[in-house]
mmCIF file of C-alpha atoms in Angstrom:
data_model
loop_
_atom_site.group_PDB
_atom_site.id
_atom_site.type_symbol
_atom_site.label_atom_id
_atom_site.label_comp_id
_atom_site.label_asym_id
_atom_site.label_seq_id
_atom_site.Cartn_x
_atom_site.Cartn_y
_atom_site.Cartn_z
ATOM 1 C CA MET A 1 -37.594 144.115 233.265
ATOM 2 C CA SER A 2 -38.211 143.388 229.782
ATOM 3 C CA SER A 3 -40.242 140.066 229.246
ATOM 4 C CA TYR A 4 -40.495 137.775 226.098
ATOM 5 C CA ASP A 5 -41.803 134.624 225.169
ATOM 6 C CA ILE A 6 -38.797 133.368 223.303
ATOM 7 C CA ALA A 7 -35.297 135.341 223.027
ATOM 8 C CA ILE A 8 -33.076 134.341 220.075
ATOM 9 C CA ILE A 9 -29.584 135.039 221.371
ATOM 10 C CA GLY A 10 -27.695 135.528 217.995
ATOM 11 C CA ASN A 11 -28.761 137.585 215.177
ATOM 12 C CA GLY A 12 -26.894 135.605 212.294
ATOM 13 C CA ILE A 13 -28.571 134.088 209.093
ATOM 14 C CA LEU A 14 -30.013 131.123 211.820
ATOM 15 C CA GLY A 15 -31.164 133.005 214.581
ATOM 16 C CA SER A 16 -32.875 135.712 212.423
ATOM 17 C CA THR A 17 -34.478 132.903 210.196
ATOM 18 C CA LEU A 18 -35.341 130.884 213.205
ATOM 19 C CA SER A 19 -37.547 134.226 214.551
ATOM 20 C CA LEU A 20 -39.436 134.049 211.104
ATOM 21 C CA GLU A 21 -40.174 130.525 211.216
ATOM 22 C CA LEU A 22 -41.453 130.807 215.075
ATOM 23 C CA THR A 23 -43.709 133.630 213.877
ATOM 24 C CA LYS A 24 -45.457 131.635 210.988
ATOM 25 C CA ILE A 25 -46.672 128.815 213.600
ATOM 26 C CA ASN A 26 -47.815 131.646 216.197
ATOM 27 C CA LYS A 27 -47.980 134.926 215.277
ATOM 28 C CA ASN A 28 -48.905 136.260 218.483
ATOM 29 C CA LEU A 29 -45.386 135.184 220.184
ATOM 30 C CA LYS A 30 -43.272 137.740 221.698
ATOM 31 C CA ILE A 31 -39.798 137.086 220.264
ATOM 32 C CA LEU A 32 -36.513 138.985 221.453
ATOM 33 C CA LEU A 33 -33.712 138.819 218.521
ATOM 34 C CA LEU A 34 -30.464 139.698 220.286
ATOM 35 C CA GLY A 35 -27.233 140.731 218.779
ATOM 36 C CA PRO A 36 -24.917 143.241 217.757
ATOM 37 C CA LYS A 37 -26.387 145.595 214.924
ATOM 38 C CA ASN A 38 -23.355 144.911 212.683
ATOM 39 C CA LYS A 39 -23.616 141.240 213.267
ATOM 40 C CA PHE A 40 -19.584 141.176 214.136
ATOM 41 C CA GLY A 41 -18.403 137.711 214.268
ATOM 42 C CA SER A 42 -21.288 135.920 212.431
ATOM 43 C CA ALA A 43 -20.154 133.275 209.862
ATOM 44 C CA SER A 44 -23.007 134.696 207.446
ATOM 45 C CA VAL A 45 -21.591 138.026 207.206
ATOM 46 C CA ALA A 46 -18.161 136.697 206.411
ATOM 47 C CA SER A 47 -19.756 134.159 204.170
ATOM 48 C CA GLY A 48 -19.718 134.464 200.195
ATOM 49 C CA ALA A 49 -22.135 132.636 200.497
ATOM 50 C CA MET A 50 -22.032 128.903 198.949
ATOM 51 C CA ILE A 51 -25.150 126.683 199.165
ATOM 52 C CA ASN A 52 -22.658 123.504 199.296
ATOM 53 C CA VAL A 53 -24.090 120.177 199.813
ATOM 54 C CA PHE A 54 -22.218 117.863 197.451
ATOM 55 C CA ALA A 55 -18.977 119.788 197.132
ATOM 56 C CA GLU A 56 -18.697 119.240 201.150
ATOM 57 C CA ILE A 57 -18.860 115.662 201.735
ATOM 58 C CA GLU A 58 -16.201 113.349 203.418
ATOM 59 C CA ASN A 59 -14.515 110.300 202.194
ATOM 60 C CA ASN A 60 -16.713 107.385 202.950
ATOM 61 C CA PHE A 61 -19.278 109.255 204.879
ATOM 62 C CA LEU A 62 -22.028 107.225 203.867
ATOM 63 C CA ASP A 63 -20.613 104.413 206.080
ATOM 64 C CA ASN A 64 -21.145 106.471 209.487
ATOM 65 C CA LYS A 65 -24.530 107.205 210.689
ATOM 66 C CA PHE A 66 -23.627 110.710 211.991
ATOM 67 C CA LEU A 67 -22.069 111.963 208.787
ATOM 68 C CA THR A 68 -24.856 110.556 206.962
ATOM 69 C CA LYS A 69 -27.609 112.333 209.181
ATOM 70 C CA ARG A 70 -25.818 115.712 208.712
ATOM 71 C CA PHE A 71 -25.742 115.323 204.995
ATOM 72 C CA GLU A 72 -29.396 114.706 204.902
ATOM 73 C CA LEU A 73 -29.722 117.998 206.445
ATOM 74 C CA GLY A 74 -28.001 119.608 203.409
ATOM 75 C CA VAL A 75 -29.821 117.557 200.850
ATOM 76 C CA LYS A 76 -33.639 118.484 202.677
ATOM 77 C CA ALA A 77 -32.307 121.995 202.650
ATOM 78 C CA LEU A 78 -31.221 121.924 198.827
ATOM 79 C CA LYS A 79 -34.611 120.965 197.792
ATOM 80 C CA MET A 80 -36.006 124.148 199.922
ATOM 81 C CA TRP A 81 -33.652 126.735 198.543
ATOM 82 C CA LYS A 82 -35.303 127.725 195.493
ATOM 83 C CA ASN A 83 -38.465 128.251 197.030
ATOM 84 C CA HIS A 84 -37.267 129.894 199.954
ATOM 85 C CA HIS A 85 -35.102 132.306 197.783
ATOM 86 C CA LEU A 86 -38.201 133.394 196.138
ATOM 87 C CA ASN A 87 -40.405 133.811 199.181
ATOM 88 C CA LEU A 88 -37.795 136.223 200.489
ATOM 89 C CA GLU A 89 -37.424 138.288 197.450
ATOM 90 C CA LYS A 90 -40.943 138.536 197.567
ATOM 91 C CA GLN A 91 -41.741 139.512 201.030
ATOM 92 C CA SER A 92 -38.653 141.728 201.111
ATOM 93 C CA LYS A 93 -39.180 143.124 197.540
ATOM 94 C CA GLU A 94 -35.580 142.989 197.419
ATOM 95 C CA LYS A 95 -33.418 141.299 194.724
ATOM 96 C CA ILE A 96 -31.248 138.624 196.260
ATOM 97 C CA GLU A 97 -28.752 137.256 193.493
ATOM 98 C CA ILE A 98 -28.381 133.427 193.218
ATOM 99 C CA LYS A 99 -26.499 131.116 190.918
ATOM 100 C CA TRP A 100 -27.146 127.400 190.353
ATOM 101 C CA GLY A 101 -24.086 125.241 189.707
ATOM 102 C CA THR A 102 -20.836 124.949 190.940
ATOM 103 C CA TYR A 103 -17.487 123.283 189.044
ATOM 104 C CA ILE A 104 -15.807 121.124 191.737
ATOM 105 C CA ILE A 105 -11.826 120.729 190.315
ATOM 106 C CA ASN A 106 -9.330 118.107 191.358
ATOM 107 C CA SER A 107 -6.202 120.083 191.143
ATOM 108 C CA SER A 108 -2.783 118.522 190.548
ATOM 109 C CA ARG A 109 -1.667 120.344 193.533
ATOM 110 C CA GLY A 110 -4.130 118.342 195.779
ATOM 111 C CA THR A 111 -3.123 115.408 197.835
ATOM 112 C CA LYS A 112 -3.956 111.911 197.597
ATOM 113 C CA TYR A 113 -6.738 112.465 199.989
ATOM 114 C CA GLU A 114 -8.432 114.809 197.400
ATOM 115 C CA ASP A 115 -7.869 112.685 194.544
ATOM 116 C CA ARG A 116 -9.859 109.892 196.615
ATOM 117 C CA LEU A 117 -12.581 112.462 197.825
ATOM 118 C CA PHE A 118 -13.233 113.205 194.054
ATOM 119 C CA GLU A 119 -13.557 109.689 193.332
ATOM 120 C CA TYR A 120 -15.933 108.818 196.137
ATOM 121 C CA LEU A 121 -18.359 112.137 195.224
ATOM 122 C CA GLN A 122 -18.663 110.198 191.604
ATOM 123 C CA LYS A 123 -19.750 107.322 193.297
ATOM 124 C CA VAL A 124 -22.239 109.309 195.620
ATOM 125 C CA LEU A 125 -23.531 111.188 192.549
ATOM 126 C CA LYS A 126 -24.555 107.824 190.754
ATOM 127 C CA LYS A 127 -26.871 106.278 193.711
ATOM 128 C CA LYS A 128 -30.175 106.366 192.853
ATOM 129 C CA GLU A 129 -31.493 108.945 195.607
ATOM 130 C CA PHE A 130 -29.229 111.575 194.007
ATOM 131 C CA LEU A 131 -29.382 111.335 190.038
ATOM 132 C CA LYS A 132 -32.284 113.767 190.268
ATOM 133 C CA PHE A 133 -29.683 116.368 191.297
ATOM 134 C CA LYS A 134 -27.899 118.111 188.194
ATOM 135 C CA GLN A 135 -24.323 116.706 187.599
ATOM 136 C CA ASP A 136 -22.166 116.453 184.795
ATOM 137 C CA LEU A 137 -18.451 115.982 184.055
ATOM 138 C CA VAL A 138 -16.688 118.547 182.490
ATOM 139 C CA ASN A 139 -13.403 119.362 180.789
ATOM 140 C CA PRO A 140 -11.378 121.727 182.921
ATOM 141 C CA ASP A 141 -10.310 123.558 179.580
ATOM 142 C CA LYS A 142 -14.044 124.372 178.804
ATOM 143 C CA ILE A 143 -14.468 126.173 182.498
ATOM 144 C CA ASN A 144 -14.703 129.908 181.987
ATOM 145 C CA GLY A 145 -12.290 131.778 184.196
ATOM 146 C CA LEU A 146 -10.516 128.663 185.165
ATOM 147 C CA SER A 147 -6.812 128.796 183.580
ATOM 148 C CA ALA A 148 -4.395 127.220 185.884
ATOM 149 C CA GLN A 149 -1.062 126.092 184.752
ATOM 150 C CA ALA A 150 1.306 123.281 185.317
ATOM 151 C CA PRO A 151 2.273 122.122 187.943
ATOM 152 C CA HIS A 152 -1.495 123.624 189.246
ATOM 153 C CA ARG A 153 -3.706 123.009 186.861
ATOM 154 C CA PRO A 154 -6.890 121.102 187.158
ATOM 155 C CA ILE A 155 -6.802 116.975 186.370
ATOM 156 C CA ARG A 156 -10.649 116.817 186.026
ATOM 157 C CA SER A 157 -13.705 118.369 187.161
ATOM 158 C CA ILE A 158 -17.669 117.910 187.653
ATOM 159 C CA LYS A 159 -20.284 120.453 187.549
ATOM 160 C CA VAL A 160 -22.839 119.927 190.647
ATOM 161 C CA GLU A 161 -26.339 121.543 191.851
ATOM 162 C CA ASP A 162 -24.649 123.433 194.380
ATOM 163 C CA GLY A 163 -25.383 126.950 193.905
ATOM 164 C CA ILE A 164 -24.163 130.687 195.458
ATOM 165 C CA ILE A 165 -26.238 133.453 196.942
ATOM 166 C CA ASN A 166 -25.052 137.035 198.051
ATOM 167 C CA SER A 167 -24.886 136.660 201.788
ATOM 168 C CA ILE A 168 -25.274 140.416 202.163
ATOM 169 C CA GLN A 169 -28.405 140.703 199.972
ATOM 170 C CA LEU A 170 -29.763 137.761 201.973
ATOM 171 C CA LEU A 171 -29.363 139.123 205.202
ATOM 172 C CA LYS A 172 -30.463 142.355 204.027
ATOM 173 C CA SER A 173 -33.561 140.896 202.853
ATOM 174 C CA ILE A 174 -34.387 139.072 205.876
ATOM 175 C CA ASP A 175 -33.572 141.928 208.486
ATOM 176 C CA LYS A 176 -36.267 143.780 205.986
ATOM 177 C CA ILE A 177 -38.894 141.386 206.768
ATOM 178 C CA ILE A 178 -38.023 141.061 210.386
ATOM 179 C CA ASN A 179 -38.409 144.736 210.786
ATOM 180 C CA ASN A 180 -42.001 144.895 209.354
ATOM 181 C CA THR A 181 -43.034 141.849 211.234
ATOM 182 C CA LYS A 182 -45.266 142.219 214.129
ATOM 183 C CA ASN A 183 -44.044 140.833 217.850
ATOM 184 C CA ILE A 184 -40.080 140.444 216.744
ATOM 185 C CA TYR A 185 -38.252 142.908 218.892
ATOM 186 C CA LEU A 186 -34.833 143.680 217.944
ATOM 187 C CA LEU A 187 -31.927 144.573 220.598
ATOM 188 C CA ASP A 188 -28.456 145.717 219.875
ATOM 189 C CA GLY A 189 -26.366 144.532 222.329
ATOM 190 C CA VAL A 190 -24.377 141.189 223.447
ATOM 191 C CA ALA A 191 -25.510 138.769 226.141
ATOM 192 C CA LYS A 192 -23.128 138.726 228.808
ATOM 193 C CA ARG A 193 -24.943 135.991 231.101
ATOM 194 C CA ILE A 194 -27.631 133.810 231.582
ATOM 195 C CA ASN A 195 -29.361 132.940 235.090
ATOM 196 C CA LYS A 196 -31.876 129.992 235.316
ATOM 197 C CA LEU A 197 -34.777 131.192 237.320
ATOM 198 C CA LYS A 198 -37.701 129.309 238.728
ATOM 199 C CA SER A 199 -39.708 129.854 235.754
ATOM 200 C CA GLY A 200 -37.473 130.796 232.514
ATOM 201 C CA ILE A 201 -34.165 132.351 231.798
ATOM 202 C CA GLU A 202 -32.980 135.714 232.878
ATOM 203 C CA ILE A 203 -30.296 137.371 230.332
ATOM 204 C CA GLU A 204 -27.718 139.993 231.312
ATOM 205 C CA THR A 205 -26.537 142.236 228.617
ATOM 206 C CA ASN A 206 -24.105 145.370 229.142
ATOM 207 C CA ASN A 207 -27.517 147.580 229.982
ATOM 208 C CA GLU A 208 -30.244 145.609 231.033
ATOM 209 C CA LYS A 209 -31.971 142.197 232.227
ATOM 210 C CA ILE A 210 -34.249 140.465 230.100
ATOM 211 C CA LYS A 211 -36.517 137.569 231.011
ATOM 212 C CA ALA A 212 -37.643 134.770 228.462
ATOM 213 C CA SER A 213 -39.830 131.922 228.881
ATOM 214 C CA LYS A 214 -37.140 130.407 226.586
ATOM 215 C CA ILE A 215 -34.000 131.346 225.076
ATOM 216 C CA VAL A 216 -32.132 129.952 221.828
ATOM 217 C CA LEU A 217 -28.710 129.875 221.581
ATOM 218 C CA ALA A 218 -27.850 131.072 217.949
ATOM 219 C CA ASN A 219 -24.747 133.078 218.727
ATOM 220 C CA GLY A 220 -22.274 130.437 217.453
ATOM 221 C CA ALA A 221 -19.456 129.815 219.649
ATOM 222 C CA TYR A 222 -19.756 132.777 221.692
ATOM 223 C CA ALA A 223 -22.667 130.717 223.378
ATOM 224 C CA GLN A 224 -19.852 128.731 225.081
ATOM 225 C CA PHE A 225 -18.869 131.698 227.320
ATOM 226 C CA LEU A 226 -22.717 131.779 228.577
ATOM 227 C CA VAL A 227 -22.852 127.892 229.024
ATOM 228 C CA ASP A 228 -19.433 127.814 231.014
ATOM 229 C CA GLN A 229 -21.903 130.072 233.797
ATOM 230 C CA ILE A 230 -24.075 127.145 234.031
ATOM 231 C CA LYS A 231 -22.307 124.015 235.314
ATOM 232 C CA GLU A 232 -24.811 121.815 234.635
ATOM 233 C CA LEU A 233 -25.214 122.792 230.860
ATOM 234 C CA LYS A 234 -21.191 122.911 230.482
ATOM 235 C CA ASN A 235 -21.032 119.346 231.726
ATOM 236 C CA ASN A 236 -23.843 117.863 229.295
ATOM 237 C CA THR A 237 -22.869 119.394 225.817
ATOM 238 C CA PRO A 238 -20.137 119.439 223.767
ATOM 239 C CA ARG A 239 -17.980 122.400 223.974
ATOM 240 C CA LEU A 240 -18.000 125.052 221.036
ATOM 241 C CA PHE A 241 -14.918 126.241 219.235
ATOM 242 C CA PHE A 242 -14.295 129.632 216.846
ATOM 243 C CA GLY A 243 -13.749 128.343 213.456
ATOM 244 C CA ALA A 244 -12.181 131.474 211.898
ATOM 245 C CA GLY A 245 -13.121 132.016 208.269
ATOM 246 C CA SER A 246 -11.146 134.715 206.259
ATOM 247 C CA ALA A 247 -11.863 135.623 202.685
ATOM 248 C CA VAL A 248 -11.161 138.095 200.037
ATOM 249 C CA ILE A 249 -13.743 140.674 198.316
ATOM 250 C CA LEU A 250 -12.534 141.239 194.582
ATOM 251 C CA ASP A 251 -13.180 143.853 192.257
ATOM 252 C CA TYR A 252 -13.447 142.869 188.638
ATOM 253 C CA ASN A 253 -10.837 144.264 185.993
ATOM 254 C CA LYS A 254 -13.306 146.172 183.860
ATOM 255 C CA THR A 255 -10.853 147.383 181.396
ATOM 256 C CA ARG A 256 -8.967 144.541 181.078
ATOM 257 C CA ASN A 257 -12.096 142.175 180.756
ATOM 258 C CA ASN A 258 -13.395 144.605 178.121
ATOM 259 C CA PHE A 259 -10.176 144.201 175.905
ATOM 260 C CA ILE A 260 -10.541 140.416 176.320
ATOM 261 C CA LYS A 261 -13.782 140.398 175.416
ATOM 262 C CA SER A 262 -13.316 142.292 172.321
ATOM 263 C CA GLN A 263 -10.851 139.772 171.233
ATOM 264 C CA ASN A 264 -13.693 137.244 171.484
ATOM 265 C CA LYS A 265 -11.689 135.531 174.461
ATOM 266 C CA GLU A 266 -13.150 134.971 178.043
ATOM 267 C CA ASN A 267 -11.404 134.882 181.154
ATOM 268 C CA ILE A 268 -14.656 135.561 183.670
ATOM 269 C CA PRO A 269 -16.161 133.132 185.899
ATOM 270 C CA GLU A 270 -19.523 132.709 185.274
ATOM 271 C CA LEU A 271 -20.209 130.033 188.221
ATOM 272 C CA ALA A 272 -18.408 128.986 191.453
ATOM 273 C CA ILE A 273 -15.248 127.490 190.890
ATOM 274 C CA ARG A 274 -13.949 125.239 193.946
ATOM 275 C CA THR A 275 -11.520 122.755 195.038
ATOM 276 C CA MET A 276 -12.956 119.650 197.048
ATOM 277 C CA ASP A 277 -12.986 119.813 200.861
ATOM 278 C CA ARG A 278 -9.793 120.403 202.890
ATOM 279 C CA GLY A 279 -8.400 120.075 206.099
ATOM 280 C CA HIS A 280 -12.344 119.826 207.074
ATOM 281 C CA ALA A 281 -12.647 123.177 205.600
ATOM 282 C CA CYS A 282 -14.594 124.243 202.668
ATOM 283 C CA GLY A 283 -11.753 124.147 200.185
ATOM 284 C CA LEU A 284 -10.487 126.985 197.742
ATOM 285 C CA HIS A 285 -13.448 128.818 196.217
ATOM 286 C CA LEU A 286 -13.736 131.461 193.975
ATOM 287 C CA LEU A 287 -17.524 132.823 193.956
ATOM 288 C CA PRO A 288 -18.656 135.516 190.858
ATOM 289 C CA PHE A 289 -21.161 137.844 191.390
ATOM 290 C CA LYS A 290 -22.280 141.020 189.413
ATOM 291 C CA SER A 291 -20.503 143.418 191.475
ATOM 292 C CA HIS A 292 -17.653 141.535 192.785
ATOM 293 C CA MET A 293 -15.724 137.938 193.222
ATOM 294 C CA TYR A 294 -15.293 136.594 196.372
ATOM 295 C CA LEU A 295 -12.492 134.232 197.081
ATOM 296 C CA GLY A 296 -12.306 132.016 200.223
ATOM 297 C CA ALA A 297 -11.776 130.827 202.695
ATOM 298 C CA SER A 298 -9.412 130.204 205.525
ATOM 299 C CA SER A 299 -9.963 127.903 208.001
ATOM 300 C CA ALA A 300 -8.555 127.930 211.827
ATOM 301 C CA ILE A 301 -9.861 126.823 215.091
ATOM 302 C CA PHE A 302 -9.578 129.094 218.164
ATOM 303 C CA THR A 303 -10.448 128.891 221.661
ATOM 304 C CA LYS A 304 -11.230 132.610 221.992
ATOM 305 C CA PRO A 305 -12.021 134.920 218.894
ATOM 306 C CA GLU A 306 -9.536 137.298 217.336
ATOM 307 C CA LYS A 307 -10.244 140.737 216.232
ATOM 308 C CA ASN A 308 -8.806 140.720 212.527
ATOM 309 C CA PRO A 309 -8.017 137.818 209.805
ATOM 310 C CA ARG A 310 -4.354 136.711 209.836
ATOM 311 C CA VAL A 311 -1.960 137.992 207.323
ATOM 312 C CA ASN A 312 -0.592 134.299 206.358
ATOM 313 C CA SER A 313 -4.026 133.153 205.538
ATOM 314 C CA ILE A 314 -4.864 135.852 203.221
ATOM 315 C CA ALA A 315 -1.297 135.387 201.636
ATOM 316 C CA PHE A 316 -1.956 131.582 201.561
ATOM 317 C CA MET A 317 -5.317 132.293 199.882
ATOM 318 C CA LEU A 318 -4.479 134.811 197.448
ATOM 319 C CA ASN A 319 -1.521 132.621 196.228
ATOM 320 C CA ASP A 320 -3.393 129.454 196.174
ATOM 321 C CA GLY A 321 -6.134 131.236 194.246
ATOM 322 C CA MET A 322 -3.871 132.682 191.182
ATOM 323 C CA ASN A 323 -2.124 129.199 191.120
ATOM 324 C CA GLN A 324 -4.964 126.973 191.214
ATOM 325 C CA ILE A 325 -7.861 129.006 189.505
ATOM 326 C CA GLY A 326 -5.988 131.686 187.619
ATOM 327 C CA PRO A 327 -5.077 135.107 186.460
ATOM 328 C CA CYS A 328 -8.458 136.620 186.950
ATOM 329 C CA ILE A 329 -7.614 136.704 190.345
ATOM 330 C CA GLY A 330 -4.137 138.373 190.203
ATOM 331 C CA ARG A 331 -5.686 141.013 187.542
ATOM 332 C CA SER A 332 -8.456 141.744 190.014
ATOM 333 C CA SER A 333 -8.226 144.475 192.742
ATOM 334 C CA VAL A 334 -8.951 143.891 196.499
ATOM 335 C CA LYS A 335 -11.985 145.723 197.756
ATOM 336 C CA SER A 336 -12.395 144.419 201.292
ATOM 337 C CA LEU A 337 -11.840 141.667 203.360
ATOM 338 C CA THR A 338 -14.365 139.604 205.458
ATOM 339 C CA TYR A 339 -13.985 137.739 208.657
ATOM 340 C CA GLY A 340 -16.327 135.459 210.778
ATOM 341 C CA PHE A 341 -16.256 132.628 212.957
ATOM 342 C CA ARG A 342 -17.886 129.276 212.230
ATOM 343 C CA PRO A 343 -19.459 127.586 215.306
ATOM 344 C CA VAL A 344 -17.349 124.030 215.460
ATOM 345 C CA SER A 345 -18.466 121.512 218.081
ATOM 346 C CA GLU A 346 -16.120 119.612 219.943
ATOM 347 C CA ASP A 347 -17.857 116.321 218.250
ATOM 348 C CA ILE A 348 -17.998 118.344 214.895
ATOM 349 C CA PHE A 349 -21.601 117.928 214.691
ATOM 350 C CA PRO A 350 -24.445 120.283 214.883
ATOM 351 C CA MET A 351 -26.289 121.007 218.178
ATOM 352 C CA ILE A 352 -29.742 121.683 217.250
ATOM 353 C CA GLY A 353 -32.731 121.303 219.631
ATOM 354 C CA LYS A 354 -33.710 121.250 223.579
ATOM 355 C CA SER A 355 -30.661 121.145 225.974
ATOM 356 C CA ASN A 356 -30.880 119.181 229.672
ATOM 357 C CA ILE A 357 -32.297 122.157 230.893
ATOM 358 C CA GLU A 358 -36.215 122.690 230.121
ATOM 359 C CA ASP A 359 -35.777 126.368 228.949
ATOM 360 C CA ILE A 360 -32.550 126.287 227.176
ATOM 361 C CA TRP A 361 -32.331 125.442 223.390
ATOM 362 C CA TYR A 362 -29.395 125.240 220.809
ATOM 363 C CA LEU A 363 -29.331 126.325 217.313
ATOM 364 C CA ASN A 364 -25.520 125.936 217.096
ATOM 365 C CA GLY A 365 -22.494 124.073 215.964
ATOM 366 C CA THR A 366 -23.273 123.895 212.110
ATOM 367 C CA LYS A 367 -19.651 124.680 211.279
ATOM 368 C CA ARG A 368 -19.592 125.599 207.501
ATOM 369 C CA ASP A 369 -23.205 124.290 206.914
ATOM 370 C CA GLY A 370 -25.381 127.028 208.595
ATOM 371 C CA LEU A 371 -26.281 128.846 206.008
ATOM 372 C CA THR A 372 -26.914 126.118 203.722
ATOM 373 C CA ILE A 373 -29.257 124.375 205.762
ATOM 374 C CA SER A 374 -31.083 127.272 207.313
ATOM 375 C CA PRO A 375 -34.041 126.877 205.800
ATOM 376 C CA TYR A 376 -34.773 123.441 206.955
ATOM 377 C CA ILE A 377 -33.221 123.317 210.682
ATOM 378 C CA CYS A 378 -34.922 126.685 211.221
ATOM 379 C CA SER A 379 -38.172 125.487 210.157
ATOM 380 C CA GLU A 380 -38.071 122.158 212.137
ATOM 381 C CA LEU A 381 -36.608 123.465 214.899
ATOM 382 C CA ALA A 382 -39.485 125.933 215.437
ATOM 383 C CA LYS A 383 -41.963 123.098 215.323
ATOM 384 C CA GLU A 384 -39.997 121.227 218.098
ATOM 385 C CA ILE A 385 -39.770 124.435 220.109
ATOM 386 C CA LEU A 386 -43.761 125.070 219.441
ATOM 387 C CA LEU A 387 -45.484 121.892 218.631
ATOM 388 C CA GLY A 388 -43.194 119.491 220.631
ATOM 389 C CA LYS A 389 -42.592 117.328 217.583
ATOM 390 C CA SER A 390 -40.374 117.895 214.008
ATOM 391 C CA ASN A 391 -38.056 115.800 211.869
ATOM 392 C CA LEU A 392 -34.694 117.107 213.538
ATOM 393 C CA PRO A 393 -32.540 114.141 214.237
ATOM 394 C CA LYS A 394 -32.396 113.350 218.125
ATOM 395 C CA LYS A 395 -28.505 112.692 217.483
ATOM 396 C CA PHE A 396 -28.027 116.210 217.189
ATOM 397 C CA PHE A 397 -29.694 117.153 220.452
ATOM 398 C CA PRO A 398 -27.350 119.518 222.102
ATOM 399 C CA SER A 399 -27.114 117.669 225.409
ATOM 400 C CA ARG A 400 -25.493 114.124 224.603
#
């Protein structure tokens, strides 16, 4: 039986980043990173991805101490992202496309709730502690790529500092660094069962058994299948659900775009264009990259994962995109569909830290925020695991 100091179950953005943060503190640790090679089901594979903090707020969240703490995780991570991005590029010697600036539109097709949320965002951005983040009211008619017509046209818009990053390039970069890091071992597989031993945890996969002094559940809602096997853990932690999200990868219509450019007109988006949070999801959003555009995202809660995105989700998203953003979507072609699962906890808050069982830790329940807050929470969790002290909010420890 192979034995490790720490086994991380889940090889998405959180599990992978945590493995690197742990080695920064102790290079001699023997770490296992367990997950399917294709990362199927990972939210980070299906994401565009947005680095969203201000665009993801909820109405009157500052009146709720738990929502405020969750928002603070995003603010702290946002401050880290520029250096984090540069360090990943330097270590991997790979380019990771990133853009800063996001246009948030208040569409006339939205509800009154959306109008109030937009106004609340303006109020939040005026607070002293957030004035250092770039922000600017923008005439929607001046936003490249945004050309919705009545009754779908945007009423107003604001540009915030939130950004976008090419998630495929990001994961490729992190994987390359991991492959070049001593003492991080990769295992292509899925954990089927975990057993509490007198000392440490035993993990069963399809092909073998593994022992680890500590394990970290960073495999999203798939962790619930493992948690259900241990009554003491199941009864003391919020249940995890699959927040299914699908998106469409679009190819630019280069012939048409070249013609329009020759007419001194521009209909190609330069920065992310999105609506406010909708239905506790991440709103409609179009993310322009050099090689493609990303249109997202649907949102549905499942107790069990489905293998493929639903047709109604894709159809609704394309229709909304063409109506509320503009013809740049309708004139593009479909390159592919992406699909993954955001881990949603029963109480909607992150689950980060040690559980009520000594050797079982969580890095989970981050819903749509996982990639955004990954630099901060992975760094802090590594400190909590190895040093016994961190700045992680104890409110978000999993046993609560």
